[in-house]
XYZ file of C-alpha atoms in Angstrom:
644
model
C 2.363 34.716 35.806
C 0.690 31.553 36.339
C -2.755 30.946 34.530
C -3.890 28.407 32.800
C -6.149 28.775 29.658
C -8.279 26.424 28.428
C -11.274 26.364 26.785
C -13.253 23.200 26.200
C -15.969 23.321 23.625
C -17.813 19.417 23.964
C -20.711 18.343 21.667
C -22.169 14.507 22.669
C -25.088 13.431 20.429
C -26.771 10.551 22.214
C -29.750 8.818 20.730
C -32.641 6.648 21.459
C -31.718 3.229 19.043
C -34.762 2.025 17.852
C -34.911 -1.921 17.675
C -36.384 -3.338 14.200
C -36.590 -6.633 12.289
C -34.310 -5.460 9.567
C -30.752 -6.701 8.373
C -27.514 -5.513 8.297
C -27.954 -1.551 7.011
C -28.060 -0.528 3.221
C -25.895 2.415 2.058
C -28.398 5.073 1.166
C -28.935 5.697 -3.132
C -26.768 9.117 -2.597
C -23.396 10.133 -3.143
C -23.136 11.637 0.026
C -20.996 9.995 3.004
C -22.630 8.713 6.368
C -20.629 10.831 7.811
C -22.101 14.031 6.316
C -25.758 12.537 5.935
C -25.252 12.560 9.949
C -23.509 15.816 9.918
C -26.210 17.372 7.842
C -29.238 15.463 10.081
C -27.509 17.139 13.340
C -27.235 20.414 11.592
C -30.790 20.406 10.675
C -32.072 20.259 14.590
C -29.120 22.576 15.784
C -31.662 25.059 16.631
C -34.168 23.405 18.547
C -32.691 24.677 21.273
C -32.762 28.204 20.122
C -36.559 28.774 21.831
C -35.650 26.522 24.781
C -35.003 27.984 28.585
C -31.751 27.261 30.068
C -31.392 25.678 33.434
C -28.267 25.949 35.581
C -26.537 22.935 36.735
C -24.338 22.232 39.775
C -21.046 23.530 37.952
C -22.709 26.952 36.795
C -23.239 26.029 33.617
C -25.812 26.429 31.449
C -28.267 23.598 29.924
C -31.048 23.427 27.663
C -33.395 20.325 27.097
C -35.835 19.026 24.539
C -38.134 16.864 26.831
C -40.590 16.279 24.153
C -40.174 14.272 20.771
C -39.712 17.292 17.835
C -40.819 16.957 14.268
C -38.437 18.771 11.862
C -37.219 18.136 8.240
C -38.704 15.166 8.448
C -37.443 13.877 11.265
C -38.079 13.078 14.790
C -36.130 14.310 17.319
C -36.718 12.378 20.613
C -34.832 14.453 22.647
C -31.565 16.199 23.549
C -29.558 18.286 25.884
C -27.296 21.266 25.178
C -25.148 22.317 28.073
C -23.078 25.621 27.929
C -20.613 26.742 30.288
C -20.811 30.191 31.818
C -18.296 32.216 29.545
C -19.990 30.896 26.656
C -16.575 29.055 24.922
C -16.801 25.772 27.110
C -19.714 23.989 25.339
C -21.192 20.550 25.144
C -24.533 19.419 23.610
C -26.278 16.418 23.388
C -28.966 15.649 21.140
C -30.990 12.496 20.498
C -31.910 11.989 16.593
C -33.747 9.212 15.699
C -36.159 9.240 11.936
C -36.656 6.624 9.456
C -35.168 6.424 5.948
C -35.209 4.065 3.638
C -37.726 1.853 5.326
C -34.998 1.711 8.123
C -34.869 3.555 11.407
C -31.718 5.615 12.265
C -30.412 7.197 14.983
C -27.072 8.949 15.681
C -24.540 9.530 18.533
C -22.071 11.859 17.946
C -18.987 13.725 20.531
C -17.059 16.672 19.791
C -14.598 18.282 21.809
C -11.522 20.939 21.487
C -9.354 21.840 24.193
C -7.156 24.920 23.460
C -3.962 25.565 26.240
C -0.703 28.059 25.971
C 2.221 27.919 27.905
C 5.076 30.384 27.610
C 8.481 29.534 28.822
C 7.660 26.673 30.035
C 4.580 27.769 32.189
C 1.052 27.612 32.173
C -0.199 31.758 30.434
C -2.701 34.103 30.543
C -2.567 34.703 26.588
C -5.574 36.726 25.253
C -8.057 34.484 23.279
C -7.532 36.937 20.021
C -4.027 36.330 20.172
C -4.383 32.151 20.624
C -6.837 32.623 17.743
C -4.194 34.453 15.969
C -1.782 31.990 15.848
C -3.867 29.294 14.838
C -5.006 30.837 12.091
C -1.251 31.751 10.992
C -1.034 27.866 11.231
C -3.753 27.144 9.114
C -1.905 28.979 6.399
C 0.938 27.357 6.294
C 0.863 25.252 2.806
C 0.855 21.817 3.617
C 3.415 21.067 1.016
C 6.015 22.117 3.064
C 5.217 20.108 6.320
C 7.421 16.349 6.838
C 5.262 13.425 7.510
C 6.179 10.877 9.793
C 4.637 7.928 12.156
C 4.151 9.125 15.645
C 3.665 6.202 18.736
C 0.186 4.059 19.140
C -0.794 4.610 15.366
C -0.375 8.061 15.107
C 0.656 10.431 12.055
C 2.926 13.484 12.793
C 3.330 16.294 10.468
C 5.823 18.926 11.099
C 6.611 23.056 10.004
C 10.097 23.901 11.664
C 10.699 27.465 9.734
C 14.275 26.883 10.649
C 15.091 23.427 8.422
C 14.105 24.228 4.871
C 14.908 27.112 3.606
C 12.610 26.485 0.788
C 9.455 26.459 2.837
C 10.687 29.901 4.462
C 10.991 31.114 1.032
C 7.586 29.988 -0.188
C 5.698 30.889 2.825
C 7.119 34.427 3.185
C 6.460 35.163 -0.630
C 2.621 34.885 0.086
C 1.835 38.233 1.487
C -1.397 37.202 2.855
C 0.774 34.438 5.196
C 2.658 36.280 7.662
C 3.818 33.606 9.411
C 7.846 34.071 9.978
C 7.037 34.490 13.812
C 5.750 30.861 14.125
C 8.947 28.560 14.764
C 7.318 25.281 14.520
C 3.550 23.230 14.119
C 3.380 19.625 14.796
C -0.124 18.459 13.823
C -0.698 15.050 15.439
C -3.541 12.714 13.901
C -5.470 9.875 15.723
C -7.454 7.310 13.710
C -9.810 4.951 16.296
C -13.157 3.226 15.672
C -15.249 5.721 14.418
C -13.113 8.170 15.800
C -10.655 10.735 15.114
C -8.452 13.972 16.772
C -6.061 16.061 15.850
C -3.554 18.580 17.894
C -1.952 21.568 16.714
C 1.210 22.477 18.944
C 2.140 26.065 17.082
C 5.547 27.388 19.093
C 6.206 30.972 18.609
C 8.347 33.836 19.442
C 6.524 37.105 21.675
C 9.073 39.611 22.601
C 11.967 37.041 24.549
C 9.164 34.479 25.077
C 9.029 31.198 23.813
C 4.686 30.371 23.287
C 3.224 27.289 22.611
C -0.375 26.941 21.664
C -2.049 23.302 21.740
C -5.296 23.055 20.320
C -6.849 19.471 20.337
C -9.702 18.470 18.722
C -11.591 15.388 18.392
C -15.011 13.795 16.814
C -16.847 10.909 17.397
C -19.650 9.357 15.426
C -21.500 6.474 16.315
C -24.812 5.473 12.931
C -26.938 2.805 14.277
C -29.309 1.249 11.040
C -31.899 -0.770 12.751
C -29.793 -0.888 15.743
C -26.873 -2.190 13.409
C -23.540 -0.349 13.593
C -22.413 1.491 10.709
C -18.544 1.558 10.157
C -17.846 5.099 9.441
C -13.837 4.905 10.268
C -13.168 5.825 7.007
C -15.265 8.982 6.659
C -13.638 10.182 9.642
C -10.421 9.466 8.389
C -10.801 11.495 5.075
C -12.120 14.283 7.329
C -9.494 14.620 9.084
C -6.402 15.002 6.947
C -3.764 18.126 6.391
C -5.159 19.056 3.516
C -8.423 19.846 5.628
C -7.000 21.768 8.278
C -4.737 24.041 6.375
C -6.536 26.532 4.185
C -4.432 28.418 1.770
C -5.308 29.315 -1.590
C -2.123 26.590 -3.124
C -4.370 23.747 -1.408
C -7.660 25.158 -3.242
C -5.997 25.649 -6.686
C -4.327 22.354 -6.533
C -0.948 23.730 -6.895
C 0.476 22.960 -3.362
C 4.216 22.291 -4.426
C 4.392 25.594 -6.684
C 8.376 25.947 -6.185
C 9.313 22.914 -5.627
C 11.904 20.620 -7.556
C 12.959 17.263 -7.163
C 15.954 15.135 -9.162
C 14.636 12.366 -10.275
C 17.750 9.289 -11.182
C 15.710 6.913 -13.184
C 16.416 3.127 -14.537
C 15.467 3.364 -18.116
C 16.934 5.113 -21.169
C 15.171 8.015 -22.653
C 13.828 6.227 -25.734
C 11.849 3.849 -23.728
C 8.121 3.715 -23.120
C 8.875 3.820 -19.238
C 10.505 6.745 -19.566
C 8.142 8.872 -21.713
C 5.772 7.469 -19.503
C 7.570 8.909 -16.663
C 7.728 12.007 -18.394
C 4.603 12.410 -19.069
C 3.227 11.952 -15.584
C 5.996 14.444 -14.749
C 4.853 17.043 -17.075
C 1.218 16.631 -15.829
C 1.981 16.964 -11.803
C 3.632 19.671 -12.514
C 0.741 21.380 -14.423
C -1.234 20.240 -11.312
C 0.389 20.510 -8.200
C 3.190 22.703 -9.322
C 6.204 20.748 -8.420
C 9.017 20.085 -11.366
C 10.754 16.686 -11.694
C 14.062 17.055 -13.560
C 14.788 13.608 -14.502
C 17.814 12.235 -15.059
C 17.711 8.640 -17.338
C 20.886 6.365 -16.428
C 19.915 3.328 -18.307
C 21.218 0.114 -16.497
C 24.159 1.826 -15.407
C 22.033 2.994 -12.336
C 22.691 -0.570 -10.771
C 26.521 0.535 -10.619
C 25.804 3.988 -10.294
C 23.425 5.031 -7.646
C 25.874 3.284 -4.695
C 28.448 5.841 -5.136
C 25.968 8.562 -5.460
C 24.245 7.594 -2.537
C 27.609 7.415 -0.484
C 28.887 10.459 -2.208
C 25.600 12.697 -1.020
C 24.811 13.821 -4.340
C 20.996 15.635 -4.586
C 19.163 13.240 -5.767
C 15.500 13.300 -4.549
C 13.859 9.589 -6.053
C 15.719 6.828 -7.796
C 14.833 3.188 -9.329
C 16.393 -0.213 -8.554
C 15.301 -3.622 -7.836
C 13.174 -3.702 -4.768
C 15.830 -6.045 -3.188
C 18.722 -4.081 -3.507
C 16.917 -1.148 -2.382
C 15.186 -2.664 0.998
C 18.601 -4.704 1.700
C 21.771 -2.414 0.624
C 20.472 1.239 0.172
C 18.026 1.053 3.227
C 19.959 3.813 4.935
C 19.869 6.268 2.548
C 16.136 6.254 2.154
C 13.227 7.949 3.612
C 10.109 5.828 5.275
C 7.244 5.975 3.515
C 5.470 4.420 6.125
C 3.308 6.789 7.283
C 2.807 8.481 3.837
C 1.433 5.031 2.810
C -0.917 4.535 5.937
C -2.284 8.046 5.580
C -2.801 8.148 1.651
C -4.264 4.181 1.682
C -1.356 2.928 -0.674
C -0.938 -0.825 1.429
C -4.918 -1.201 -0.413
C -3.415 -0.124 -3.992
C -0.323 -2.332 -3.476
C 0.742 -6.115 -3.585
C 1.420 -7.024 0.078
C 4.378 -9.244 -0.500
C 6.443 -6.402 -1.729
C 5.660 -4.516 1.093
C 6.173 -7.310 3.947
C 9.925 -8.176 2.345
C 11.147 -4.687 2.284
C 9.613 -4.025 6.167
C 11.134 -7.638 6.851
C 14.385 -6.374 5.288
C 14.757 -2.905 6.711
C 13.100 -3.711 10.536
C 9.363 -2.179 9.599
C 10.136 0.737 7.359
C 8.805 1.445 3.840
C 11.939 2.210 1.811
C 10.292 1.522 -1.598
C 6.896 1.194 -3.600
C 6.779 -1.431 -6.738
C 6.791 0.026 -9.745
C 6.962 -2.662 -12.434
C 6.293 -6.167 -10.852
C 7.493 -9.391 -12.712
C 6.493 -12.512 -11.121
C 6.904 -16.776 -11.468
C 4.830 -19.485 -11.811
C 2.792 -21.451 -14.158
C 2.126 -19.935 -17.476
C -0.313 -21.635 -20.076
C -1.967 -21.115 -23.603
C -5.504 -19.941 -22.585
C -6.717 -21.407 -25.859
C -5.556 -24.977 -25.028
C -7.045 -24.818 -21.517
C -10.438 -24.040 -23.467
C -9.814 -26.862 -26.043
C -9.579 -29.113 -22.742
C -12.459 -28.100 -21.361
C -10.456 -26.438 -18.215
C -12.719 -23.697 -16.983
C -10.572 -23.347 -13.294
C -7.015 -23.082 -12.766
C -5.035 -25.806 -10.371
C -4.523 -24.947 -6.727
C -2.948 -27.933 -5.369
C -0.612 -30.170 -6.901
C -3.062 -33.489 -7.182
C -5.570 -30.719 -9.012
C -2.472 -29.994 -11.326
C -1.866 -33.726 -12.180
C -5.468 -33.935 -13.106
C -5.438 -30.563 -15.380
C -2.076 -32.220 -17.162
C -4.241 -34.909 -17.782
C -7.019 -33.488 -19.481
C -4.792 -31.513 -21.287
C -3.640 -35.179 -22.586
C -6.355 -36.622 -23.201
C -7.202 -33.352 -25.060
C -4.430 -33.728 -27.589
C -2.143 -31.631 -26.072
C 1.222 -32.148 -24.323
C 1.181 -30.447 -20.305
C 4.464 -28.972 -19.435
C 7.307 -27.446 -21.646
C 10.252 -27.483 -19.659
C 14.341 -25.936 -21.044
C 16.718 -27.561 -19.202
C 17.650 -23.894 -17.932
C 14.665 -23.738 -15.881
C 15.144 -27.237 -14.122
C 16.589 -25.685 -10.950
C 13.730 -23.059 -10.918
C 10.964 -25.349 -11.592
C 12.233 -28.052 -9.056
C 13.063 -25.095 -6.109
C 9.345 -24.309 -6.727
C 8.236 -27.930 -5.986
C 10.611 -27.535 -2.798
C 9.225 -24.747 -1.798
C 6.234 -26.659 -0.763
C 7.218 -28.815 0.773
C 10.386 -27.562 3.258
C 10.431 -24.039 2.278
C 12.923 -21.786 0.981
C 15.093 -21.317 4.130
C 15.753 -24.947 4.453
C 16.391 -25.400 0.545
C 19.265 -22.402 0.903
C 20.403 -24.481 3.980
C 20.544 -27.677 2.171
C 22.048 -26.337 -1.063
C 25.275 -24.652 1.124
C 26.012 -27.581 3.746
C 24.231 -30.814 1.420
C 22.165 -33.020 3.982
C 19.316 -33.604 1.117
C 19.039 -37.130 1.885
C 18.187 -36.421 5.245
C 15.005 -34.646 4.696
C 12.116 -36.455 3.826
C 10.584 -33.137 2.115
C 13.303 -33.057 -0.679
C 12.367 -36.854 -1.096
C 8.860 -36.669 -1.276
C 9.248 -33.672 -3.694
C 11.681 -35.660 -5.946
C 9.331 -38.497 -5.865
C 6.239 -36.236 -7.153
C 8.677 -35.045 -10.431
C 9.473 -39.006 -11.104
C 5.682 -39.483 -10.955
C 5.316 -36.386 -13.302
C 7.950 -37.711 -15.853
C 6.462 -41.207 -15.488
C 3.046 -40.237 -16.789
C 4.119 -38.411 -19.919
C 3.349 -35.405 -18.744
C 6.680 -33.419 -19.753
C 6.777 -32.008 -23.243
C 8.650 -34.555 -26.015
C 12.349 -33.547 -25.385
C 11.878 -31.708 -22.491
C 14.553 -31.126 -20.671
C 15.250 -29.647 -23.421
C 17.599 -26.725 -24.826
C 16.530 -23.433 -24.260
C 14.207 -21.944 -25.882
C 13.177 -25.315 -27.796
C 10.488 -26.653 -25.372
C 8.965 -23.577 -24.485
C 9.147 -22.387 -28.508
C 7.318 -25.783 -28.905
C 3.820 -23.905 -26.456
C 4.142 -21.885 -30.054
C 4.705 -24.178 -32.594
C 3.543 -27.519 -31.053
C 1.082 -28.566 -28.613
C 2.397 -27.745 -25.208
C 0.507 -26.279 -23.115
C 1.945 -24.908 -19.874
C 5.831 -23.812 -18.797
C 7.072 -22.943 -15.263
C 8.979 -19.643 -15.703
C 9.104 -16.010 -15.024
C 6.934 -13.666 -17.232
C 9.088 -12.832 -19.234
C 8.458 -16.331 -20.701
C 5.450 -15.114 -22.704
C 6.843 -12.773 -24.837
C 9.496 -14.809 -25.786
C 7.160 -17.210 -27.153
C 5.151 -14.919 -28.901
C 8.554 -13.538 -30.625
C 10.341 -16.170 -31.131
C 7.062 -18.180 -32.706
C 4.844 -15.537 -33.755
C 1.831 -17.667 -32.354
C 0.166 -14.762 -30.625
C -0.721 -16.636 -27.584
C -2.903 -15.409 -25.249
C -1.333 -16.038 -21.910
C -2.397 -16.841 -18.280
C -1.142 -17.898 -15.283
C -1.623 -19.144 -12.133
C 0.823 -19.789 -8.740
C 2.942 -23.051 -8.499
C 0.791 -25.678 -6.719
C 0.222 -26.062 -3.274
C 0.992 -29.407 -1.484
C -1.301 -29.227 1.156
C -0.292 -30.638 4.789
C -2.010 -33.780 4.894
C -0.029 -34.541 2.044
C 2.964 -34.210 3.793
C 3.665 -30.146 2.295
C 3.655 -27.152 4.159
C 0.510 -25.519 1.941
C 2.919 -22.653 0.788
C 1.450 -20.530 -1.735
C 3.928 -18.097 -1.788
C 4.993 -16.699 -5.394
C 8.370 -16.196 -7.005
C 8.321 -12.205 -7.101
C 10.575 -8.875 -7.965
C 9.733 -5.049 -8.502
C 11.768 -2.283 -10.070
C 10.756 0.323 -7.683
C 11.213 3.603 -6.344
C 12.189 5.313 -3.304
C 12.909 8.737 -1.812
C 16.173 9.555 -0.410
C 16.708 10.402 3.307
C 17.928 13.742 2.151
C 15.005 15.128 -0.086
C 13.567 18.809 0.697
C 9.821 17.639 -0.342
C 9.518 14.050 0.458
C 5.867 15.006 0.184
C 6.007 16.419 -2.792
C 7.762 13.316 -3.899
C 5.958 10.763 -2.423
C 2.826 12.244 -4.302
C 4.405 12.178 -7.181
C 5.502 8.198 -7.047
C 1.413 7.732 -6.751
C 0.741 9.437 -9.744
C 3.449 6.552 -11.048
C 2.346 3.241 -9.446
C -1.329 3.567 -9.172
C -4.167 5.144 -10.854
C -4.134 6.470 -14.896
C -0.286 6.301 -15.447
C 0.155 2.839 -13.976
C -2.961 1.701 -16.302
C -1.060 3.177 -19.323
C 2.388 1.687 -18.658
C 0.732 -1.963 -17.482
C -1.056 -1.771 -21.066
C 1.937 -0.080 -23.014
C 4.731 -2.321 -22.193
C 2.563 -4.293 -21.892
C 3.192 -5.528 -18.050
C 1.841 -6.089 -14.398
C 0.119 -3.121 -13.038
C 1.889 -2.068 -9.887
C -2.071 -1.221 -8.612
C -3.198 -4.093 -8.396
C -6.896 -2.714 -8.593
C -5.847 -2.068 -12.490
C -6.422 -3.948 -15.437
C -3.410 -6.726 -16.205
C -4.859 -7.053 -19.845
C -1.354 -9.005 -21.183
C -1.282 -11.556 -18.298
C -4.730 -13.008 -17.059
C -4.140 -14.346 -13.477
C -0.787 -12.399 -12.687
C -3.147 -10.115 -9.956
C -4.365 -12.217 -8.445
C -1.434 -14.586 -8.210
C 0.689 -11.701 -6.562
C -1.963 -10.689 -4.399
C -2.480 -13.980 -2.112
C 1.143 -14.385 -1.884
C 2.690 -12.811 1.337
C 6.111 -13.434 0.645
C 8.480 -13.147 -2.400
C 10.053 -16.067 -3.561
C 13.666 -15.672 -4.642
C 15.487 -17.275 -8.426
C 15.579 -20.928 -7.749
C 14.322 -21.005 -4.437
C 17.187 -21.447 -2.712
C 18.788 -23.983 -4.860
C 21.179 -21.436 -6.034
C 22.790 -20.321 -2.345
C 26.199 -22.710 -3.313
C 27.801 -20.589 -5.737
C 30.739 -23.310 -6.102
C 27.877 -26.423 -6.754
C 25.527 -24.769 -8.174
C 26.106 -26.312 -12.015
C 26.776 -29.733 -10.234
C 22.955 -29.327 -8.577
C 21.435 -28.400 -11.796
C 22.846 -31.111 -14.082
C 21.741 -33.288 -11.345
C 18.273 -31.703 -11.182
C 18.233 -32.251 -15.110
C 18.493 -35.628 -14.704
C 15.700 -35.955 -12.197
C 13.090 -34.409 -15.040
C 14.974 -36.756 -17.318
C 13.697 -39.782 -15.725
C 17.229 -40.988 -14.879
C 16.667 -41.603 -11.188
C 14.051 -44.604 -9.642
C 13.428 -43.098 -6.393
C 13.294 -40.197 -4.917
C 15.975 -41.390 -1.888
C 18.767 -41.968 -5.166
C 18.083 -38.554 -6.008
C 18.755 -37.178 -2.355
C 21.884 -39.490 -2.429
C 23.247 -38.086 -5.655
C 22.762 -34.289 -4.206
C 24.476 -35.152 -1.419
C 27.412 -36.863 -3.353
C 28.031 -33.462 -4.551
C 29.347 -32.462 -1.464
């Protein structure tokens, strides 16, 4: 038996695009999508065509026509065409809309089209249409909870059912009586996102008698929203339309509880007592009230860092740990599930800092093996107040707009830059950074060479300039924490350090500073930099094993963490970085914004630090750069290189 099935059921809206005057469109005063205001304006002249005689065309099927302009619900319907093929199921219409709103005249063009096929064995079937109907339907009711999302070719987002690889999902579909769906073997639901376009396919394999049955039913939609014959971007709308949670209808996706069953092991950094932790146990506590899924946590302190290695070899459940986002992306890589296409599809990569997310795909060849949880970052950290008392109303960008901040800052009273003599190789690998980049700084530091690259001279030559003009704390190099105690006690203004920096300060000097930051100057390329504004940058993170049941389940759950509510609470408990960055950063003004337009993570020191056996010797050397004790910036190079 050798028939093929398909039916084809084809709408095409096609309108008449008024020219006008006007600018770029306005988004209507409603809370309702463009999407649906077009859904709802082709809705509304559906049935035109109900009084209207149909012609037959060449192919047999049947058309109907609106010839004449049509005034209904307040709009004017130029014309349209509805063609209908002979057994009724193959369908396509097309119907021009064109009406003014808003003082602006719209018109629409919209497609729609669904192709159903079944094959059995192998073959092209003659399967009844109740029965193809049948099995879609069965589909639809499979929770979507217990389907494993991945990234498909050319953009695409795969979801797949196989009854036969979680025993959990058998168990939790078969205990719904009203979801008789243990004949279905497999659904792979494919999504397409284009411009102002989207499709879906549902391939549903089942058993019938001996016979292996596939069903494929595609379906796609088009909308094109022209605003004074300006195109409206509806990609968006589409997008949200078309999602799992759309197509499969059981009662778990209406009540919210779509991982009622479920339960993940959770291996987490901090110790029980900490805010993190009751943090994370809170948002635990409330996903479980709302989707249904338990978390059993398991709090390993520090130890994880030693810890989760052998676990990880060993195979032992564990559904979502913490660690550094380094170690994760560059040693437990293997052992992790990609997020990738959970991220695309849910819109994380717009709640989340791009740097983090370009190392660990640069570290792991394009996967997402982790998403920042608590980010700490480097750079330039100043007293708020003394910026105000110097009448600095905009941070520095470059390093000549630096130089002239430090010197209103003098001339203010106050002194610029706090520097502990344990932060010379940090602050100095920043200043290198701009000008030859961290790669070549790692290169110099292991094989020596500095005098042989003009960047580490012209960088040395900008700190003797710096020291030169009094711009250094009194002291500073000093021992740590005495300069950067003195932003507390004294008259300093700025340090270059990690975050952490700030509430030292405020503990160790009880000055109750009100911090800010901004990223390391720039030294823009016609002044001989490279115009790096890249940001010294870590995360404690999470990620998802290879080996969990529900990496759905769990990758909803790690949203819940890092963006939204619980992110808000922890970034203004701890107090810290949010890890979204649309949140408030209330204890660090800056830090946002500083993260967000870097693109890649700067490591400790730059570089400097590669030469485990110099790295003292560089430095004390270093040290005695901010200490004034070299003339030029070629002696400097020279002493580096002595090292060797």
């Amino acid at each position: 038996m050798r028939k093929a099935l398909t039916i084809l059921f084809a709408v095409l809206l096609a309108c008449t695009f008024v020219s006008c005057s006007s600018g770029n469109p306005e988004p209507p005063a409603d809370n309702r999508t463009q999407l649906e205001r077009a859904d709802e304006a082709i809705s509304s002249v559906s049935h035109v065509f109900n009084g209207v005689a149909a012609e037959i065309d060449d192919k047999g099927n049947d058309v109907y026509k609106i010839e004449n302009p049509v005034q209904i619900n307040g709009m004017t319907v130029n014309g349209g065409t509805k063609t209908v093929s002979e057994d009724g199921f193959n369908t396509s219409v097309e119907i021009e809309i064109s009406y003014e709103e808003n003082g602006q005249n719209v018109s629409i063009k919209s497609s729609e089209t669904t192709d159903i096929s079944v094959t059995v064995d192998g073959s092209d079937a003659d399967v009844s249409l109740e029965e193809t109907n049948n099995m879609l339907a069965k589909a639809k009711q499979i929770p979507a909870s217990v389907f494993t999302e991945t990234a498909g070719e050319n953009g695409t987002v795969v979801y797949t059912y196989e009854a036969i690889s979680s025993e959990l999902a058998v168990k939790r579909i078969l205990a719904d009586e009203n979801t008789n769906t243990n004949e279905i073997k497999k659904v792979v639901i494919t999504f397409t996102y284009e411009s102002n376009k989207a499709s879906y396919e549902y391939a549903v394999t089942y058993s019938s008698g001996d016979a292996e049955c596939i069903v494929k039913k595609n379906f796609s939609k088009e909308v094109v929203i022209m605003y004074d014959s300006t195109r409206v971007e509806i990609s968006s709308d589409l997008r949200n339309e078309f999602t799992l949670s759309n197509l499969q209808t059981t009662e778990d996706i209406e009540s919210g509880k779509i991982y009622d069953g479920i339960e993940l092991t959770m291996w987490s950094m901090w110790n029980a007592e900490e805010s993190q932790a009751q943090i994370i146990q809170k948002a635990a506590a409330a996903f479980k009230e709302k989707k249904g899924a338990v978390i059993n946590i398991k709090f390993c302190g520090r130890d994880i860092a030693t810890t989760i290695n052998t676990a990880l070899q060993n195979g032992e459940h564990i559904d979502i740990f913490e660690e550094n986002y380094t170690k994760i992306g560059q040693q437990y890589a293997a052992y992790c599930y990609d997020m990738s296409a959970m991220a695309e599809a849910s819109g994380y990569f717009g709640n989340s800092y791009p740097l983090f997310n370009n190392m660990t795909k640069e570290w792991t060849g394009g996967k997402l093996v982790s998403v920042a949880e608590q980010p700490n970052m480097g750079g330039i950290f100043y007293d708020k107040a003394k910026f105000e008392k110097a009448g600095i109303t905009e941070t520095p960008t470059t390093w000549t707009e630096f130089l002239d901040v430090c010197q209103k800052l003098v001339d203010a009273g106050c002194q610029p830059l706090a520097l502990d003599g344990t932060y010379a190789d940090f602050n100095f690998g920043y200043h290198l950074d701009r000008y030859i980049g961290e790669a070549k700084t790692r290169e110099l530091s292991l094989n020596g060479g500095w005098s042989n690259e003009p960047g580490v001279i012209a960088a040395a030559e900008d700190i003797i300039d710096l020291v030169k003009l009094d711009y250094l704390a009194d002291g500073a190099p000093d021992e740590y924490p005495t300069s950067q105690n003195k932003i507390g006690f004294e008259n300093v203004a700025m340090i270059v350090c990690a975050d952490y920096v700030t509430s030292e300060v405020n503990n160790n000097t009880d000055a109750g500073i009100e911090w800010g930051v901004f990223n390391y100057p720039s030294v823009p390329v016609e002044d001989g930099g490279n115009g790096s504004r890249n940001v010294y940058a870590g995360a404690n993170s999470f990620a998802i094993t290879a080996q969990c049941a529900a990496p759905k389940a769990a990758y909803d759950f790690l949203m819940t963490l890092v963006t939204g509510d619980f992110d808000q609470e922890r970034a203004d408990l701890i107090p810290q970085i949010p890890a979204d960055p649309s949140n408030q950063c209330t204890a660090l003004d800056g830090a946002v914004d500083t993260l967000m337009e870097a693109e890649e993570a700067l490591s400790w020191t730059m570089g400097i630090n590669a030469n485990s056996d110099l790295k003292a010797e560089l430095k004390n050397t270093i040290i005695e750069l901010f200490r004034g004790n070299f003339k030029t910036g070629e002696e400097f190079a020279a002493a580096l290189d002595a090292l060797y």
